[in-house]
Short mmCIF file of C-alpha atoms and ligand atoms in Angstrom, two decimals:
data_model
loop_
_atom_site.label_atom_id
_atom_site.label_comp_id
_atom_site.label_asym_id
_atom_site.label_seq_id
_atom_site.Cartn_x
_atom_site.Cartn_y
_atom_site.Cartn_z
CA UNK Y 3 19.88 -0.65 15.40
CA UNK Y 4 22.97 -2.81 14.97
CA UNK Y 5 26.21 -1.08 13.98
CA UNK Y 6 26.63 -3.19 10.86
CA UNK Y 7 23.15 -2.42 9.53
CA UNK Y 8 22.95 -0.66 6.20
CA UNK Y 9 19.40 0.58 6.89
CA UNK Y 10 19.48 4.28 7.71
CA UNK Y 11 19.75 5.06 11.42
CA UNK Y 12 19.11 8.82 11.16
CA UNK Y 13 17.63 9.85 14.55
CA UNK Y 14 15.99 13.17 13.58
CA UNK Y 15 12.24 13.50 14.29
CA UNK Y 16 10.14 11.46 11.90
CA UNK Y 17 6.98 13.11 10.56
CA UNK Y 18 5.55 10.25 8.48
CA UNK Y 19 6.05 6.51 8.31
CA UNK Y 20 4.86 3.91 5.84
CA UNK Y 21 3.45 0.95 7.77
CA UNK Y 22 2.81 -2.65 6.74
CA UNK Y 23 0.52 -5.21 8.40
CA UNK Y 24 0.46 -8.83 7.20
CA UNK Y 25 0.25 -10.81 10.45
CA UNK Y 26 -2.77 -12.94 9.54
CA UNK Y 27 -5.00 -12.72 6.47
CA UNK Y 28 -5.38 -8.94 6.01
CA UNK Y 29 -2.84 -7.16 3.83
CA UNK Y 30 -2.68 -3.50 4.79
CA UNK Y 31 -0.48 -0.50 4.05
CA UNK Y 32 -0.82 2.95 5.63
CA UNK Y 33 0.97 6.27 5.81
CA UNK Y 34 0.64 7.77 9.28
CA UNK Y 35 1.85 11.04 10.83
CA UNK Y 36 3.49 11.46 14.23
CA UNK Y 37 0.16 12.86 15.51
CA UNK Y 38 -1.61 9.65 14.50
CA UNK Y 39 -3.25 11.13 11.40
CA UNK Y 40 -3.88 8.51 8.73
CA UNK Y 41 -2.86 10.17 5.47
CA UNK Y 42 -3.49 7.05 3.37
CA UNK Y 43 -4.63 3.52 4.02
CA UNK Y 44 -5.28 0.61 1.68
CA UNK Y 45 -6.26 -2.81 2.97
CA UNK Y 46 -7.48 -6.04 1.45
CA UNK Y 47 -8.92 -8.93 3.39
CA UNK Y 48 -8.71 -12.51 2.13
CA UNK Y 49 -12.13 -13.61 3.36
CA UNK Y 50 -13.05 -14.95 -0.09
CA UNK Y 51 -9.87 -17.08 -0.15
CA UNK Y 52 -10.30 -18.68 3.29
CA UNK Y 53 -14.09 -18.80 3.66
CA UNK Y 54 -14.47 -22.17 1.83
CA UNK Y 55 -12.15 -23.72 4.47
CA UNK Y 56 -13.89 -22.11 7.47
CA UNK Y 57 -10.59 -20.69 8.74
CA UNK Y 58 -7.28 -19.19 7.64
CA UNK Y 59 -4.99 -21.49 5.64
CA UNK Y 60 -1.44 -20.20 6.35
CA UNK Y 61 0.10 -21.09 2.96
CA UNK Y 62 -2.71 -19.35 1.09
CA UNK Y 63 -2.46 -16.33 3.38
CA UNK Y 64 1.24 -15.68 2.69
CA UNK Y 65 0.88 -16.32 -1.03
CA UNK Y 66 -1.90 -13.75 -1.19
CA UNK Y 67 0.08 -11.23 0.87
CA UNK Y 68 2.92 -11.59 -1.64
CA UNK Y 69 0.56 -10.87 -4.54
CA UNK Y 70 -1.23 -7.96 -2.87
CA UNK Y 71 1.41 -6.02 -0.95
CA UNK Y 72 3.16 -4.36 -3.91
CA UNK Y 73 0.03 -2.79 -5.46
CA UNK Y 74 -1.15 -1.64 -1.98
CA UNK Y 75 2.16 0.17 -1.38
CA UNK Y 76 1.99 1.79 -4.81
CA UNK Y 77 -1.62 2.91 -4.25
CA UNK Y 78 -0.92 4.26 -0.74
CA UNK Y 79 1.99 6.37 -1.98
CA UNK Y 80 -0.19 7.69 -4.80
CA UNK Y 81 -3.14 8.46 -2.44
CA UNK Y 82 -0.87 10.28 0.02
CA UNK Y 83 0.48 12.53 -2.75
CA UNK Y 84 3.86 12.22 -1.04
CA UNK Y 85 7.26 11.33 -2.40
CA UNK Y 86 9.56 8.75 -0.81
CA UNK Y 87 11.75 11.65 0.36
CA UNK Y 88 8.89 12.69 2.69
CA UNK Y 89 8.65 9.25 4.34
CA UNK Y 90 10.86 9.05 7.44
CA UNK Y 91 10.69 5.35 8.24
CA UNK Y 92 9.14 1.94 7.54
CA UNK Y 93 7.17 0.16 10.28
CA UNK Y 94 6.06 -3.46 10.08
CA UNK Y 95 4.25 -5.96 12.29
CA UNK Y 96 6.92 -8.50 13.20
CA UNK Y 97 5.06 -10.37 16.01
CA UNK Y 98 2.87 -12.23 16.90
CA UNK Y 99 1.01 -13.87 14.03
CA UNK Y 100 1.30 -16.52 11.34
CA UNK Y 101 4.99 -16.94 10.61
CA UNK Y 102 4.78 -17.05 6.80
CA UNK Y 103 2.42 -14.07 6.71
CA UNK Y 104 4.63 -11.98 9.00
CA UNK Y 105 7.73 -12.83 6.94
CA UNK Y 106 6.21 -11.33 3.79
CA UNK Y 107 5.70 -7.97 5.53
CA UNK Y 108 9.07 -8.02 7.29
CA UNK Y 109 10.99 -8.83 4.09
CA UNK Y 110 9.19 -6.14 2.10
CA UNK Y 111 9.77 -3.58 4.89
CA UNK Y 112 13.52 -4.25 5.08
CA UNK Y 113 13.79 -4.11 1.28
CA UNK Y 114 12.01 -0.73 1.21
CA UNK Y 115 14.36 0.47 3.97
CA UNK Y 116 17.41 -0.55 1.93
CA UNK Y 117 16.15 0.85 -1.36
CA UNK Y 118 15.07 4.22 0.09
CA UNK Y 119 17.73 4.42 2.82
CA UNK Y 120 15.11 4.57 5.59
CA UNK Y 121 15.12 3.24 9.17
CA UNK Y 122 12.92 0.20 9.81
CA UNK Y 123 11.11 -0.92 12.95
CA UNK Y 124 9.34 -4.20 13.69
CA UNK Y 125 6.47 -3.78 16.17
CA UNK Y 126 4.02 -5.85 18.19
CA UNK Y 127 0.57 -6.34 16.63
CA UNK Y 128 -1.18 -6.23 20.02
CA UNK Y 129 0.39 -2.93 20.99
CA UNK Y 130 -0.93 -1.65 17.65
CA UNK Y 131 -4.48 -2.78 18.46
CA UNK Y 132 -4.24 -1.17 21.89
CA UNK Y 133 -3.46 2.29 20.51
CA UNK Y 134 -5.84 2.14 17.51
CA UNK Y 135 -8.39 4.45 19.22
CA UNK Y 136 -5.74 7.22 19.18
CA UNK Y 137 -5.73 7.33 15.37
CA UNK Y 138 -7.57 10.00 13.44
CA UNK Y 139 -8.62 10.71 9.87
CA UNK Y 140 -11.09 13.05 8.15
CA UNK Y 141 -14.01 11.10 9.61
CA UNK Y 142 -12.73 10.18 13.07
CA UNK Y 143 -11.17 12.63 15.46
CA UNK Y 144 -10.92 12.35 19.20
CA UNK Y 145 -12.88 14.99 21.05
CA UNK Y 146 -10.53 14.79 24.01
CA UNK Y 147 -6.88 14.16 24.42
CA UNK Y 148 -7.34 10.53 25.28
CA UNK Y 149 -4.18 9.20 26.89
CA UNK Y 150 -2.77 6.96 29.60
CA UNK Y 151 -3.55 5.84 32.22
CA UNK Y 152 -6.16 3.46 30.84
CA UNK Y 153 -7.32 -0.12 30.78
CA UNK Y 154 -7.57 -1.62 27.30
CA UNK Y 155 -9.67 -4.62 26.36
CA UNK Y 156 -8.07 -6.19 23.31
CA UNK Y 157 -10.52 -8.59 21.66
CA UNK Y 158 -9.75 -10.15 18.29
CA UNK Y 159 -9.72 -13.46 16.46
CA UNK Y 160 -6.51 -14.48 18.19
CA UNK Y 161 -6.46 -12.53 21.45
CA UNK Y 162 -8.53 -11.57 24.45
CA UNK Y 163 -6.67 -9.59 27.07
CA UNK Y 164 -7.08 -6.80 29.57
CA UNK Y 165 -4.11 -4.46 29.72
CA UNK Y 166 -3.35 -1.64 32.15
CA UNK Y 167 -1.11 1.12 30.80
CA UNK Y 168 0.30 3.96 32.86
CA UNK Y 169 2.45 5.33 30.04
CA UNK Y 170 3.32 4.52 26.45
CA UNK Y 171 5.27 1.27 26.35
CA UNK Y 172 4.49 0.31 29.95
CA UNK Y 173 1.90 -2.47 30.20
CA UNK Y 174 0.57 -4.89 32.75
CA UNK Y 175 -1.65 -7.70 31.55
CA UNK Y 176 -4.46 -8.01 34.10
CA UNK Y 177 -6.27 -10.92 32.51
CA UNK Y 178 -6.46 -13.05 29.40
CA UNK Y 179 -8.38 -15.91 27.89
CA UNK Y 180 -7.58 -19.36 29.19
CA UNK Y 181 -8.70 -21.01 25.96
CA UNK Y 182 -10.48 -19.54 22.90
CA UNK Y 183 -10.32 -15.84 22.01
CA UNK Y 184 -13.58 -13.86 21.89
CA UNK Y 185 -13.38 -13.65 18.08
CA UNK Y 186 -12.90 -17.42 17.90
CA UNK Y 187 -16.05 -17.87 20.01
CA UNK Y 188 -17.92 -15.91 17.33
CA UNK Y 189 -16.23 -17.57 14.36
CA UNK Y 190 -16.54 -21.17 15.56
CA UNK Y 191 -20.19 -20.73 16.48
CA UNK Y 192 -20.84 -19.11 13.10
CA UNK Y 193 -19.41 -22.22 11.44
CA UNK Y 194 -21.71 -24.49 13.49
CA UNK Y 195 -24.82 -22.56 12.49
CA UNK Y 196 -23.67 -22.27 8.87
CA UNK Y 197 -23.23 -18.50 8.74
CA UNK Y 198 -19.85 -18.38 6.99
CA UNK Y 199 -16.39 -17.11 7.93
CA UNK Y 200 -15.44 -14.84 9.64
CA UNK Y 201 -18.73 -14.86 11.51
CA UNK Y 202 -18.44 -12.00 14.03
CA UNK Y 203 -19.96 -9.32 11.80
CA UNK Y 204 -22.61 -11.76 10.48
CA UNK Y 205 -23.70 -12.79 14.00
CA UNK Y 206 -23.81 -9.09 14.95
CA UNK Y 207 -26.13 -8.43 11.97
CA UNK Y 208 -28.43 -11.40 12.70
CA UNK Y 209 -28.60 -10.43 16.38
CA UNK Y 210 -30.05 -7.00 15.56
CA UNK Y 211 -33.49 -8.57 15.12
CA UNK Y 212 -33.19 -11.35 17.70
CA UNK Y 213 -34.26 -11.85 21.31
CA UNK Y 214 -31.33 -11.80 23.75
CA UNK Y 215 -33.35 -13.84 26.25
CA UNK Y 216 -34.49 -16.58 23.87
CA UNK Y 217 -31.73 -18.97 24.97
CA UNK Y 218 -29.91 -19.24 28.25
CA UNK Y 219 -26.19 -19.52 27.48
CA UNK Y 220 -23.49 -19.86 30.16
CA UNK Y 221 -21.38 -16.82 31.08
CA UNK Y 222 -18.03 -18.51 31.88
CA UNK Y 223 -15.99 -16.95 34.71
CA UNK Y 224 -18.44 -14.03 34.93
CA UNK Y 225 -18.09 -13.74 38.69
CA UNK Y 226 -14.64 -15.26 39.15
CA UNK Y 227 -12.29 -13.21 41.30
CA UNK Y 228 -9.61 -12.94 38.62
CA UNK Y 229 -9.82 -11.09 35.31
CA UNK Y 230 -9.39 -14.09 33.03
CA UNK Y 231 -11.81 -15.26 30.35
CA UNK Y 232 -12.87 -18.65 29.03
CA UNK Y 233 -15.02 -19.13 25.95
CA UNK Y 234 -14.66 -22.82 25.03
CA UNK Y 235 -17.58 -23.96 27.26
CA UNK Y 236 -19.83 -21.35 25.70
CA UNK Y 237 -18.85 -22.56 22.24
CA UNK Y 238 -19.80 -26.14 23.20
CA UNK Y 239 -23.13 -24.97 24.69
CA UNK Y 240 -23.76 -23.10 21.43
CA UNK Y 241 -23.10 -26.23 19.39
CA UNK Y 242 -25.48 -28.32 21.52
CA UNK Y 243 -28.29 -25.75 21.21
CA UNK Y 244 -27.71 -25.34 17.48
CA UNK Y 245 -28.28 -29.08 16.91
CA UNK Y 246 -31.97 -28.61 17.71
CA UNK Y 247 -34.20 -28.08 14.70
CA UNK Y 248 -36.32 -25.06 13.77
CA UNK Y 249 -34.36 -22.50 15.76
CA UNK Y 250 -34.60 -18.82 14.96
CA UNK Y 251 -31.14 -17.89 13.72
CA UNK Y 252 -31.71 -14.31 14.86
CA UNK Y 253 -32.66 -15.36 18.40
CA UNK Y 254 -29.79 -17.79 18.82
CA UNK Y 255 -27.29 -15.20 17.52
CA UNK Y 256 -28.69 -12.50 19.85
CA UNK Y 257 -28.57 -14.78 22.91
CA UNK Y 258 -25.11 -16.14 22.13
CA UNK Y 259 -23.68 -12.68 21.45
CA UNK Y 260 -25.22 -11.37 24.69
CA UNK Y 261 -23.38 -14.03 26.71
CA UNK Y 262 -20.01 -12.95 25.24
CA UNK Y 263 -20.80 -9.25 25.68
CA UNK Y 264 -21.93 -9.76 29.30
CA UNK Y 265 -18.60 -11.31 30.20
CA UNK Y 266 -16.48 -8.76 28.30
CA UNK Y 267 -18.29 -5.75 29.79
CA UNK Y 268 -18.29 -7.15 33.34
CA UNK Y 269 -14.57 -7.93 33.29
CA UNK Y 270 -13.60 -4.66 31.60
CA UNK Y 271 -15.21 -2.53 34.30
CA UNK Y 272 -13.92 -4.79 37.04
CA UNK Y 273 -10.41 -4.22 35.64
CA UNK Y 274 -10.99 -0.46 35.40
CA UNK Y 275 -12.02 -0.41 39.05
CA UNK Y 276 -9.11 -2.59 40.12
CA UNK Y 277 -6.59 -0.42 38.24
CA UNK Y 278 -8.18 2.76 39.59
CA UNK Y 279 -8.38 4.45 36.17
CA UNK Y 280 -11.11 6.52 34.55
CA UNK Y 281 -10.56 5.44 30.95
CA UNK Y 282 -11.33 2.29 29.03
CA UNK Y 283 -10.34 1.40 25.46
CA UNK Y 284 -11.87 -1.45 23.51
CA UNK Y 285 -9.86 -2.60 20.51
CA UNK Y 286 -9.39 -5.49 18.07
CA UNK Y 287 -11.83 -6.91 15.52
CA UNK Y 288 -14.50 -7.79 18.10
CA UNK Y 289 -14.56 -4.11 19.17
CA UNK Y 290 -16.57 -3.56 15.96
CA UNK Y 291 -19.45 -5.41 17.61
CA UNK Y 292 -22.40 -3.03 17.87
CA UNK Y 293 -23.84 -4.60 21.03
CA UNK Y 294 -20.48 -4.54 22.84
CA UNK Y 295 -20.07 -0.86 21.94
CA UNK Y 296 -23.60 0.05 23.11
CA UNK Y 297 -23.36 -1.89 26.38
CA UNK Y 298 -19.86 -0.62 27.26
CA UNK Y 299 -20.76 3.00 26.48
CA UNK Y 300 -23.94 2.73 28.55
CA UNK Y 301 -22.12 1.28 31.56
CA UNK Y 302 -19.28 3.80 31.18
CA UNK Y 303 -21.76 6.66 31.32
CA UNK Y 304 -23.36 5.20 34.43
CA UNK Y 305 -20.03 4.82 36.23
CA UNK Y 306 -18.37 8.01 34.96
CA UNK Y 307 -15.74 6.11 32.96
CA UNK Y 308 -14.66 7.36 29.51
CA UNK Y 309 -15.02 4.57 26.95
CA UNK Y 310 -13.30 4.84 23.62
CA UNK Y 311 -13.74 2.50 20.69
CA UNK Y 312 -12.21 3.18 17.29
CA UNK Y 313 -14.36 2.85 14.15
CA UNK Y 314 -14.36 -0.67 12.63
CA UNK Y 315 -11.77 0.22 9.96
CA UNK Y 316 -9.24 0.81 12.76
CA UNK Y 317 -10.50 -2.04 15.01
CA UNK Y 318 -9.90 -4.93 12.62
CA UNK Y 319 -6.34 -5.64 11.46
CA UNK Y 320 -4.92 -2.58 9.70
CA UNK Y 321 -1.57 -0.92 9.06
CA UNK Y 322 -2.58 2.48 10.49
CA UNK Y 323 -2.43 1.18 14.07
CA UNK Y 324 0.98 -0.32 13.31
CA UNK Y 325 2.21 3.02 11.94
CA UNK Y 326 0.86 4.83 15.01
CA UNK Y 327 2.91 2.91 17.57
CA UNK Y 328 5.82 2.56 15.17
CA UNK Y 329 6.26 6.31 14.72
CA UNK Y 330 5.93 6.92 18.48
CA UNK Y 331 8.60 4.30 19.14
CA UNK Y 332 10.87 5.50 16.31
CA UNK Y 333 10.74 9.03 17.68
CA UNK Y 334 11.94 7.59 20.99
CA UNK Y 335 14.91 6.13 19.12
CA UNK Y 336 13.77 2.53 18.53
CA UNK Y 337 15.16 0.87 15.40
CA UNK Y 338 15.42 -2.68 14.06
CA UNK Y 339 18.42 -3.95 12.14
CA UNK Y 340 18.77 -5.93 8.92
CA UNK Y 341 18.43 -9.19 10.84
CA UNK Y 342 14.85 -8.35 11.85
CA UNK Y 343 12.73 -11.48 11.59
CA UNK Y 344 9.24 -12.60 12.59
CA UNK Y 345 8.01 -14.21 15.81
CA UNK Y 346 4.87 -16.31 15.71
CA UNK Y 347 4.54 -16.65 19.48
CA UNK Y 348 1.28 -15.70 21.14
CA UNK Y 349 2.67 -14.68 24.51
CA UNK Y 350 0.05 -12.14 25.50
CA UNK Y 351 1.85 -11.22 28.70
CA UNK Y 352 4.34 -9.33 26.54
CA UNK Y 353 3.30 -6.38 24.43
CA UNK Y 354 6.83 -5.22 23.68
O1 LIG J 411 -8.37 -7.91 14.89
P1 LIG J 411 -8.86 -8.82 13.82
O2 LIG J 411 -9.18 -8.21 12.47
O3 LIG J 411 -7.84 -9.96 13.54
C1 LIG J 411 -7.10 -10.60 14.54
O4 LIG J 411 -6.05 -10.04 14.96
O5 LIG J 411 -7.58 -11.68 14.95
O6 LIG J 411 -10.14 -9.57 14.39
C2 LIG J 411 -10.87 -10.49 13.64
C3 LIG J 411 -11.99 -11.02 14.50
C4 LIG J 411 -12.74 -12.18 13.86
O7 LIG J 411 -12.86 -13.21 14.82
C5 LIG J 411 -14.10 -11.57 13.54
O8 LIG J 411 -15.16 -12.52 13.56
C6 LIG J 411 -14.24 -10.55 14.66
O9 LIG J 411 -12.96 -9.99 14.77
N1 LIG J 411 -15.23 -9.50 14.33
C7 LIG J 411 -16.37 -9.32 15.02
C8 LIG J 411 -17.09 -8.27 14.39
N2 LIG J 411 -16.34 -7.84 13.32
C9 LIG J 411 -15.20 -8.61 13.30
N3 LIG J 411 -16.84 -9.95 16.12
C10 LIG J 411 -18.03 -9.55 16.60
N4 LIG J 411 -18.78 -8.57 16.05
C11 LIG J 411 -18.34 -7.90 14.94
N5 LIG J 411 -19.09 -6.93 14.40
ZN1 LIG J 412 -5.44 -8.30 15.17
#
């Protein structure tokens, strides 16, 4: 933290942080312990706001964050039954994301830091996703002490990357998408077939009763030597097939989803082998996909690789994952100063 900062720079061990996530269209506030226990979490998505447009409208997203963030903070403090004197720091997503959305969270976080004399830290949204499976609450507790080294597959609406971690804060990106993210491949196809936005969960639901072999979709880069992904060709193939009349929506969803899952599972285990690790994490909104979870767990069992996927509430954008990495970093001494701002950049080679 800068010397001139007025935000508290007390370096004693922090037991709880209040975390804020506003990087895209989900407004989320959580109170998380240093062990990753989620004491309170309150989130609101803006699906109803953006659905008529078939995608996120940045101006509407930040306006809605501004309206929602205050009540979510109030409710989280009430749910936690804690006083501000028990909160040791404020963590906020400061990168990457939609600039206006991020700025709402960052400004609120610095204001809370000033008002309550607490240290503040801006963290990377992708690093949050990566560590989401380490969170716990009354309903989700890790059976094993799941830690590095691991390979993480981060699949969301904005990102698709394979990351190798040997210790907290040390990451090597092994592969990434060359065009659309996996979530985009779901969302854009959902728009074409008139399912609504965001379409990932809806396609997942339709696919439950469909035939995965009904349509033959391409599996881009499935057998390429590298660990990169490409989904734009699949999206185009999906659009062409969807133009035909009298298709079974369930069959086309099942076949399309299977193509994405095939590629994700193949590349994940290839990366695990290449990195020489025994653990795989799958995180991000697309990690909620039931077929991806089933296929990855099945293959993991076969190969003797531990596969860990957080429950959907921690997979999609949420403040608990931000609090988790924030408190780990703060207890290593990381602090931001009063000049903390937001970075929209999508440079997936950097998780710091
Ligand atoms: O992580 P997230 O909440 O936001 C970003 O950081 O992008 O991910 C949102 C993405 C959307 O593309 C959504 O369609 C996808 O996750 N998603 C799913 C499922 N649930 C959410 N994709 C496939 N199957 C699901 N069940
Ligand atoms: Zn995300």
